[in-house]
PDB file of C-alpha atoms (C1' of nucleotides) in Angstrom:
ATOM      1  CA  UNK C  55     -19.165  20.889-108.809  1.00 53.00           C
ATOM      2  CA  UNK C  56     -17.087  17.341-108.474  1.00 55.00           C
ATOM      3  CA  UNK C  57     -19.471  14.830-109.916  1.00 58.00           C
ATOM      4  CA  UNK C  58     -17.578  11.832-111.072  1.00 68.00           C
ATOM      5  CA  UNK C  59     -15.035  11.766-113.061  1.00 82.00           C
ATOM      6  CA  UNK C  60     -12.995  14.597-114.313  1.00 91.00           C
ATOM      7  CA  UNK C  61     -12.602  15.694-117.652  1.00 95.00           C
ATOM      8  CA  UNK C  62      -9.460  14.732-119.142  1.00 96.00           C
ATOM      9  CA  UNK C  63      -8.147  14.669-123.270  1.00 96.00           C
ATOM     10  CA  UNK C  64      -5.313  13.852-124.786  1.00 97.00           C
ATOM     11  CA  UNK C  65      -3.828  16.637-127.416  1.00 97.00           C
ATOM     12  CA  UNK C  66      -4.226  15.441-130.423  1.00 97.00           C
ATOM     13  CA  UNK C  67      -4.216  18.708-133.078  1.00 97.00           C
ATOM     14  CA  UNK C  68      -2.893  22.352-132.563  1.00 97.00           C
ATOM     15  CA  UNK C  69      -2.900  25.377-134.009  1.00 97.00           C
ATOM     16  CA  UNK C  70       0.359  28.030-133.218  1.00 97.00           C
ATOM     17  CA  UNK C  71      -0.490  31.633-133.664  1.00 97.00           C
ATOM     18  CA  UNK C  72       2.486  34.108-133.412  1.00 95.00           C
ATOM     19  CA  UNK C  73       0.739  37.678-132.604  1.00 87.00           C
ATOM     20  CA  UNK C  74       2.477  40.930-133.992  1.00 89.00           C
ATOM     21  CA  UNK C  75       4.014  39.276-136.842  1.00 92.00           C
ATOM     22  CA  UNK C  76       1.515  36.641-137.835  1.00 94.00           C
ATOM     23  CA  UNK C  77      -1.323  37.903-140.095  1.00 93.00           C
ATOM     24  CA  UNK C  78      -3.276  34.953-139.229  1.00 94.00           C
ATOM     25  CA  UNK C  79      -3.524  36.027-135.837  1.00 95.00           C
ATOM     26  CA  UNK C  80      -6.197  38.085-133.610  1.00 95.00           C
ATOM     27  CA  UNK C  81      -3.043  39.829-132.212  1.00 95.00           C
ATOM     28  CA  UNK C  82      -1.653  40.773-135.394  1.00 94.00           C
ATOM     29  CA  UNK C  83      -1.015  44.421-135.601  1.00 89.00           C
ATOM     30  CA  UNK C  84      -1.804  45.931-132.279  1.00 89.00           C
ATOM     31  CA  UNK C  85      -2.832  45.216-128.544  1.00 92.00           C
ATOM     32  CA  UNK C  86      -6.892  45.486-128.021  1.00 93.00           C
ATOM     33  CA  UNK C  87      -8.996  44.405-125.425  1.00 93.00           C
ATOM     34  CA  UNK C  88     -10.028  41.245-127.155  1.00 93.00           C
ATOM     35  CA  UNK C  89      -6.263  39.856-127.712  1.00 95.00           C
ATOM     36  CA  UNK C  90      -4.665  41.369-124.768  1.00 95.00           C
ATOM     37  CA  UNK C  91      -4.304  38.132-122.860  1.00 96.00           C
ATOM     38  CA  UNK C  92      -2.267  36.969-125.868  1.00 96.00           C
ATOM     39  CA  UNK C  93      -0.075  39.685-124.201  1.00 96.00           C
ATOM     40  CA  UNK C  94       0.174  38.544-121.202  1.00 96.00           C
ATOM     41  CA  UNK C  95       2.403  36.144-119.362  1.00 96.00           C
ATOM     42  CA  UNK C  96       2.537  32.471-120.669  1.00 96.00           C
ATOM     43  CA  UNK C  97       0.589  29.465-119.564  1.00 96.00           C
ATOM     44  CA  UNK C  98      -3.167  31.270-119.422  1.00 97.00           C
ATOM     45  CA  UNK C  99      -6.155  30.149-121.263  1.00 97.00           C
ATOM     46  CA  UNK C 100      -7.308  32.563-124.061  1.00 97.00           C
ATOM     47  CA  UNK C 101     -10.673  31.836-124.958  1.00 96.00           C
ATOM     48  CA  UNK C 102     -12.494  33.363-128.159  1.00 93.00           C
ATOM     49  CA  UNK C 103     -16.231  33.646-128.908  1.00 94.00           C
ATOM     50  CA  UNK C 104     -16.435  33.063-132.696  1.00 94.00           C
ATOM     51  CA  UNK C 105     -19.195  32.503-135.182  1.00 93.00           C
ATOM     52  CA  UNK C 106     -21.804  33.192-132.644  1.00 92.00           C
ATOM     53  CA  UNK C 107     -21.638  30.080-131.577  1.00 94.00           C
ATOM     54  CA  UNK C 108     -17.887  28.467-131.098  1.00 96.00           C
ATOM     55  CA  UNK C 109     -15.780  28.915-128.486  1.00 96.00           C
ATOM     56  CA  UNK C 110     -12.504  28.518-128.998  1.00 97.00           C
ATOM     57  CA  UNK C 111      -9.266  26.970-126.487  1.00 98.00           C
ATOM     58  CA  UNK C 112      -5.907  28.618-126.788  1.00 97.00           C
ATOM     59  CA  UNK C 113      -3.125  28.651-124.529  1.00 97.00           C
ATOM     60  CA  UNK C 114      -0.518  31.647-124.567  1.00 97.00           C
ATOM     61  CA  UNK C 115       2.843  30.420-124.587  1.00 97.00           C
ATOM     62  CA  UNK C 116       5.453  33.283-125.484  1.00 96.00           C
ATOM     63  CA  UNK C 117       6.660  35.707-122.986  1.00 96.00           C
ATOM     64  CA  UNK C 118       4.813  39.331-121.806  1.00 95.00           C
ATOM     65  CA  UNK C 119       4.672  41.179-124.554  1.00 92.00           C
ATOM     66  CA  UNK C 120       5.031  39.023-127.137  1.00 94.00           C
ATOM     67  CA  UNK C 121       1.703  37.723-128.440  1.00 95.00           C
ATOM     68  CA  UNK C 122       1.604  34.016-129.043  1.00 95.00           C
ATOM     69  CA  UNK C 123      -0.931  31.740-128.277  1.00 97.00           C
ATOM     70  CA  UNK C 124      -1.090  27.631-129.090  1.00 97.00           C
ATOM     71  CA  UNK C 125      -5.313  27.267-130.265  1.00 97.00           C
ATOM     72  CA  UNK C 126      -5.891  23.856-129.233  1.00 98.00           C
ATOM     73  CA  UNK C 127      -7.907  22.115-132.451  1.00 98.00           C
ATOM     74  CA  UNK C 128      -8.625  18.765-131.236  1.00 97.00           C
ATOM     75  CA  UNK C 129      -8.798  16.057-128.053  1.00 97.00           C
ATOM     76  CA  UNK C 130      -8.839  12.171-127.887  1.00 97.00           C
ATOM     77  CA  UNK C 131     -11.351  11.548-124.622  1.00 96.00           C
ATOM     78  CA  UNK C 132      -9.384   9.918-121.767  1.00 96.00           C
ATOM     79  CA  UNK C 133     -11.992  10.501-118.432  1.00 95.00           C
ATOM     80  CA  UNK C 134     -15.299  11.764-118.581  1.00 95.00           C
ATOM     81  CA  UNK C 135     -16.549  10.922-121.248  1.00 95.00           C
ATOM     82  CA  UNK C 136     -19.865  10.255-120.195  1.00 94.00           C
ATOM     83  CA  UNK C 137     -20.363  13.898-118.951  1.00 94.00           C
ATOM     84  CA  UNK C 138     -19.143  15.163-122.550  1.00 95.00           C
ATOM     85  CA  UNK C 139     -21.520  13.132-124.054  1.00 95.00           C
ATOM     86  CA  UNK C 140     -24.050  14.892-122.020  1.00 94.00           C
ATOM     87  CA  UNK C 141     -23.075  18.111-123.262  1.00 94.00           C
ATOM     88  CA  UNK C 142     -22.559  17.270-126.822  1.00 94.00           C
ATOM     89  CA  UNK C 143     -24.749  14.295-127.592  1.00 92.00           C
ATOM     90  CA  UNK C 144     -22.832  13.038-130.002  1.00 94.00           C
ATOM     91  CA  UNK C 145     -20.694  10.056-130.878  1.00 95.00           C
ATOM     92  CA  UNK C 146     -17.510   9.674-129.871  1.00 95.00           C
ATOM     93  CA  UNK C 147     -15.379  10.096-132.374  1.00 95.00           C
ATOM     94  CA  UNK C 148     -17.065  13.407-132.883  1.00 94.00           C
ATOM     95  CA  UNK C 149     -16.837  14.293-129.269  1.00 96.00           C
ATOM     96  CA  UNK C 150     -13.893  16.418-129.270  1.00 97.00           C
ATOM     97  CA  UNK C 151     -12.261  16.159-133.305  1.00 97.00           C
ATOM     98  CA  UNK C 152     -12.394  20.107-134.093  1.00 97.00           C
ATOM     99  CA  UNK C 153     -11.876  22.947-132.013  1.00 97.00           C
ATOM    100  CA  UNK C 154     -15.382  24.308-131.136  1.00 97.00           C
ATOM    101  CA  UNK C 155     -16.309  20.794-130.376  1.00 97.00           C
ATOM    102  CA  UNK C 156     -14.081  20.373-127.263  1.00 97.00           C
ATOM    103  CA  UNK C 157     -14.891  23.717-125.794  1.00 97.00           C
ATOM    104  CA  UNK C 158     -17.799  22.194-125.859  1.00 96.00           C
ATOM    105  CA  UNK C 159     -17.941  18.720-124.596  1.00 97.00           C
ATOM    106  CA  UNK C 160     -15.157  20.455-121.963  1.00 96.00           C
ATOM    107  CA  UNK C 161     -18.211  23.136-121.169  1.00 95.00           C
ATOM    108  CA  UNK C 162     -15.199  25.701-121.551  1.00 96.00           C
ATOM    109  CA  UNK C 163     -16.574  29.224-122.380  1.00 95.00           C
ATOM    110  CA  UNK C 164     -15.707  32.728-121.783  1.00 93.00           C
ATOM    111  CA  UNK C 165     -15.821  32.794-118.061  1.00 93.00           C
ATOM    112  CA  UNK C 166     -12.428  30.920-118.407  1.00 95.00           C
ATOM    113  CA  UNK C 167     -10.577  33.969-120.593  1.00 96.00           C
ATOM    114  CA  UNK C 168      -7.712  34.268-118.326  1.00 95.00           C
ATOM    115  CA  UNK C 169      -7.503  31.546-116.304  1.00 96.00           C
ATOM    116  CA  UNK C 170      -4.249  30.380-115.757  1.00 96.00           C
ATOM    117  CA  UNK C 171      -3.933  26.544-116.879  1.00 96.00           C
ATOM    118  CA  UNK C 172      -1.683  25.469-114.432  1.00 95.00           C
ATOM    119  CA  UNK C 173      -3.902  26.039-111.708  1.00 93.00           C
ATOM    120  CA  UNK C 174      -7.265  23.636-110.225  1.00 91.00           C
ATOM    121  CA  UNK C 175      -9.880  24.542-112.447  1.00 91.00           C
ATOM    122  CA  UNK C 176      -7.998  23.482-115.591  1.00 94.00           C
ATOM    123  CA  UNK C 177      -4.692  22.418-116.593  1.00 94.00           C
ATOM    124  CA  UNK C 178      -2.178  21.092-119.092  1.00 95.00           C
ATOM    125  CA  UNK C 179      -0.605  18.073-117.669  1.00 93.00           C
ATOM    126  CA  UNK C 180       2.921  16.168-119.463  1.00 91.00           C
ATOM    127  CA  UNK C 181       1.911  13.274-121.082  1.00 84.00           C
ATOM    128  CA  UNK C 182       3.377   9.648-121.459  1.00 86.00           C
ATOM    129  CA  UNK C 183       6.155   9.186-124.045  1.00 82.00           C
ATOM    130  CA  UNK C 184       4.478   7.613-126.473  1.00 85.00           C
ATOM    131  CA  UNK C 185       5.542   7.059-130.369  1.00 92.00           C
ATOM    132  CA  UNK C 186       3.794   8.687-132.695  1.00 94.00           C
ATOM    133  CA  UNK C 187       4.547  11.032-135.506  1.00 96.00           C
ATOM    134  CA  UNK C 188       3.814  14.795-135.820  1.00 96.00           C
ATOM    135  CA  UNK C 189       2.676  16.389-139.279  1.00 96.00           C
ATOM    136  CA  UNK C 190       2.022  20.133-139.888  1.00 96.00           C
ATOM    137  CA  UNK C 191      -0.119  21.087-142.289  1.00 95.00           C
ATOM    138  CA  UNK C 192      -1.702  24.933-143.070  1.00 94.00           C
ATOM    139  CA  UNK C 193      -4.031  26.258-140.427  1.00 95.00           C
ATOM    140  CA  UNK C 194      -7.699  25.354-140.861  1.00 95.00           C
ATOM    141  CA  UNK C 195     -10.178  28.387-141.529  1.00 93.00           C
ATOM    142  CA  UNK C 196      -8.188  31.757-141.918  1.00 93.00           C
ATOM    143  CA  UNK C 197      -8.009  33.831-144.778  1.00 89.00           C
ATOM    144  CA  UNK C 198      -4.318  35.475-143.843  1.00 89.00           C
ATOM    145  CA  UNK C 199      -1.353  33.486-143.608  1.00 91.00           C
ATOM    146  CA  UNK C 200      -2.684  30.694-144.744  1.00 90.00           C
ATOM    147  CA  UNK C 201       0.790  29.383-146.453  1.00 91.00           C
ATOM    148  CA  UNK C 202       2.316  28.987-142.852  1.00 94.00           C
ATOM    149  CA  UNK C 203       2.071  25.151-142.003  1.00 95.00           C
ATOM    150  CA  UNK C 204       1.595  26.229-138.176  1.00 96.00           C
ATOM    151  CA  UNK C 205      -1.043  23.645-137.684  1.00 96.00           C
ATOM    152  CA  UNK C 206       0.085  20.246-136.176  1.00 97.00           C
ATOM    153  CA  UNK C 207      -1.274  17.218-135.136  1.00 97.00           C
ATOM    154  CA  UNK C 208      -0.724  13.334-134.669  1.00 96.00           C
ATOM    155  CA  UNK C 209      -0.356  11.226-138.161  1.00 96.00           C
ATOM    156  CA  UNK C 210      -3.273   8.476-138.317  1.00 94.00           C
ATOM    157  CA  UNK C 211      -5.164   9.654-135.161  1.00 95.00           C
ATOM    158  CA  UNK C 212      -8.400   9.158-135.367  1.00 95.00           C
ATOM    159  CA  UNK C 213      -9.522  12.090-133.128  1.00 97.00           C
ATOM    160  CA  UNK C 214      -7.810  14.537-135.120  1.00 97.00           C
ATOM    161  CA  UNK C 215     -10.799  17.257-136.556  1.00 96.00           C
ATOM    162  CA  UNK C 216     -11.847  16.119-140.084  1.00 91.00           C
ATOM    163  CA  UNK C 217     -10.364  17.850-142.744  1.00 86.00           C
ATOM    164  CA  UNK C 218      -7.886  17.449-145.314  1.00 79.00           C
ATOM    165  CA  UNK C 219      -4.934  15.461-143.341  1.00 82.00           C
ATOM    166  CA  UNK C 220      -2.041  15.760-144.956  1.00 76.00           C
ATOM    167  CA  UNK C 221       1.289  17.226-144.475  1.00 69.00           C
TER     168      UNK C 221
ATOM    169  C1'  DT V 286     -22.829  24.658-149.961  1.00 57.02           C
ATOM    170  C1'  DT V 287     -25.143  27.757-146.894  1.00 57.02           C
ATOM    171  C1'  DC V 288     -26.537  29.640-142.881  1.00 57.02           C
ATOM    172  C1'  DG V 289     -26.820  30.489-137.823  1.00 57.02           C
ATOM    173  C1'  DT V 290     -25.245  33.660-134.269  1.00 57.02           C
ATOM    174  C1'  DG V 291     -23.013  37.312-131.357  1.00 57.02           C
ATOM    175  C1'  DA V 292     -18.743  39.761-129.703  1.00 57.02           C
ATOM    176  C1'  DT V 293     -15.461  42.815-131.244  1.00 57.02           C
ATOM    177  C1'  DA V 294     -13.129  46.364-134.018  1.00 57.02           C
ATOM    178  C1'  DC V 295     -13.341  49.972-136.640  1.00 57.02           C
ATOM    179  C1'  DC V 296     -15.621  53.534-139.173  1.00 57.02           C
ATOM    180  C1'  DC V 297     -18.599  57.062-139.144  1.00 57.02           C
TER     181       DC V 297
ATOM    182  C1'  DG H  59     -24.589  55.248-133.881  1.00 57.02           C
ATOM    183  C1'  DG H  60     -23.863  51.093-137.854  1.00 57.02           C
ATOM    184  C1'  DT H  61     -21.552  47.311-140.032  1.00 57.02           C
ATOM    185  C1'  DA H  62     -18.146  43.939-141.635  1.00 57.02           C
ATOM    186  C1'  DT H  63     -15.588  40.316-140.019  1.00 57.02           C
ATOM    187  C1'  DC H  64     -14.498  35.958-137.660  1.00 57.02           C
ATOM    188  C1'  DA H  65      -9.020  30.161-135.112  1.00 57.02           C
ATOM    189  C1'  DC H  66     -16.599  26.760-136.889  1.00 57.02           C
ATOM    190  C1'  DG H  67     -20.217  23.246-137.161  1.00 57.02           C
ATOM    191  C1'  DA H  68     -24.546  21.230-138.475  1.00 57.02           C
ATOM    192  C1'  DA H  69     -27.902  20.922-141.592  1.00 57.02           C
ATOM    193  C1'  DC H  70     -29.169  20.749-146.160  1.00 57.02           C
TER     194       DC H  70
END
DNA sequence: TTCGTGATACCC
DNA sequence: GGTATCACGAAC
């Protein structure tokens, strides 16, 4: 499946989602099927079919047990970006800048629910240090605990999904 | 602003 | 069994 260049994006915009206690979240309440790799160990891909149409990219971070799961909202292209124009056919600002959009252009869908990022098929990699400043802001497009500024993303980035910007 | 679209959860 | 809900996006 190596054609070219891989796909690579830089974080931009993300979402934290604390499980049990966190109304806001799919593992609020109680373990199901759906949420149970929220669950699970740390550093596996948690990926929700929404809408019908939207996949969505989240990452669990906090220990077994404890449900808690970063939803990554938004990418700035680094490699590949001709191959996620393929799949999205769109420009490229618009590539990546919400979070059903990179699942997309990433071709990231359900058959990737538990996959554990660290390993070949996908993974988070450390970044530069680079200077730039973090705002939070509420979470986009929840109904429940939406006074919790859990949403966070890179001030004046121009990838970051379109919506009201502002800490 | 509205509507598409389907998996899941929860209620019979 | 049925149905309401849902971390969204594109088209009006």
């Amino acid at each position: 499946m190596e054609n070219g260049e891989m796909l690579a994006g830089r974080i931009v915009e993300t979402e934290a989602y604390k499980g049990k206690e966190d109304p806001g979240s799919h593992a609020y309440g109680k373990k199901t099927k759906r949420n149970q790799i929220m669950f699970g160990p740390p550093g596996f891909a948690y990926v929700y079919f929404c809408y019908g149409v939207h996949y969505m990219f989240n990452i669990v971070t906090l220990p077994e047990g404890e449900a808690g799961a970063v939803l990554i909202r938004a990418l700035e292209p680094v490699s590949g970006i001709n191959r996620m124009m393929k799949h999205r056919k769109t420009k490229l600002v618009q590539l990546t800048n919400g979070p059903a959009k990179l699942t997309q252009a990433f071709s990231i869908g359900s058959d990737i629910n538990g996959t554990d990022v660290t390993g070949k098929e996908i993974y988070i990699a450390a970044g530069k240090e680079e200077k730039f400043t973090i705002v939070s802001s509420p979470r986009i497009g929840i109904k429940q605990g939406a006074d919790l500024k859990w949403r966070f993303f890179i001030k004046g980035n121009s990838f970051v999904s379109k919506t009201k910007n502002k800490s």
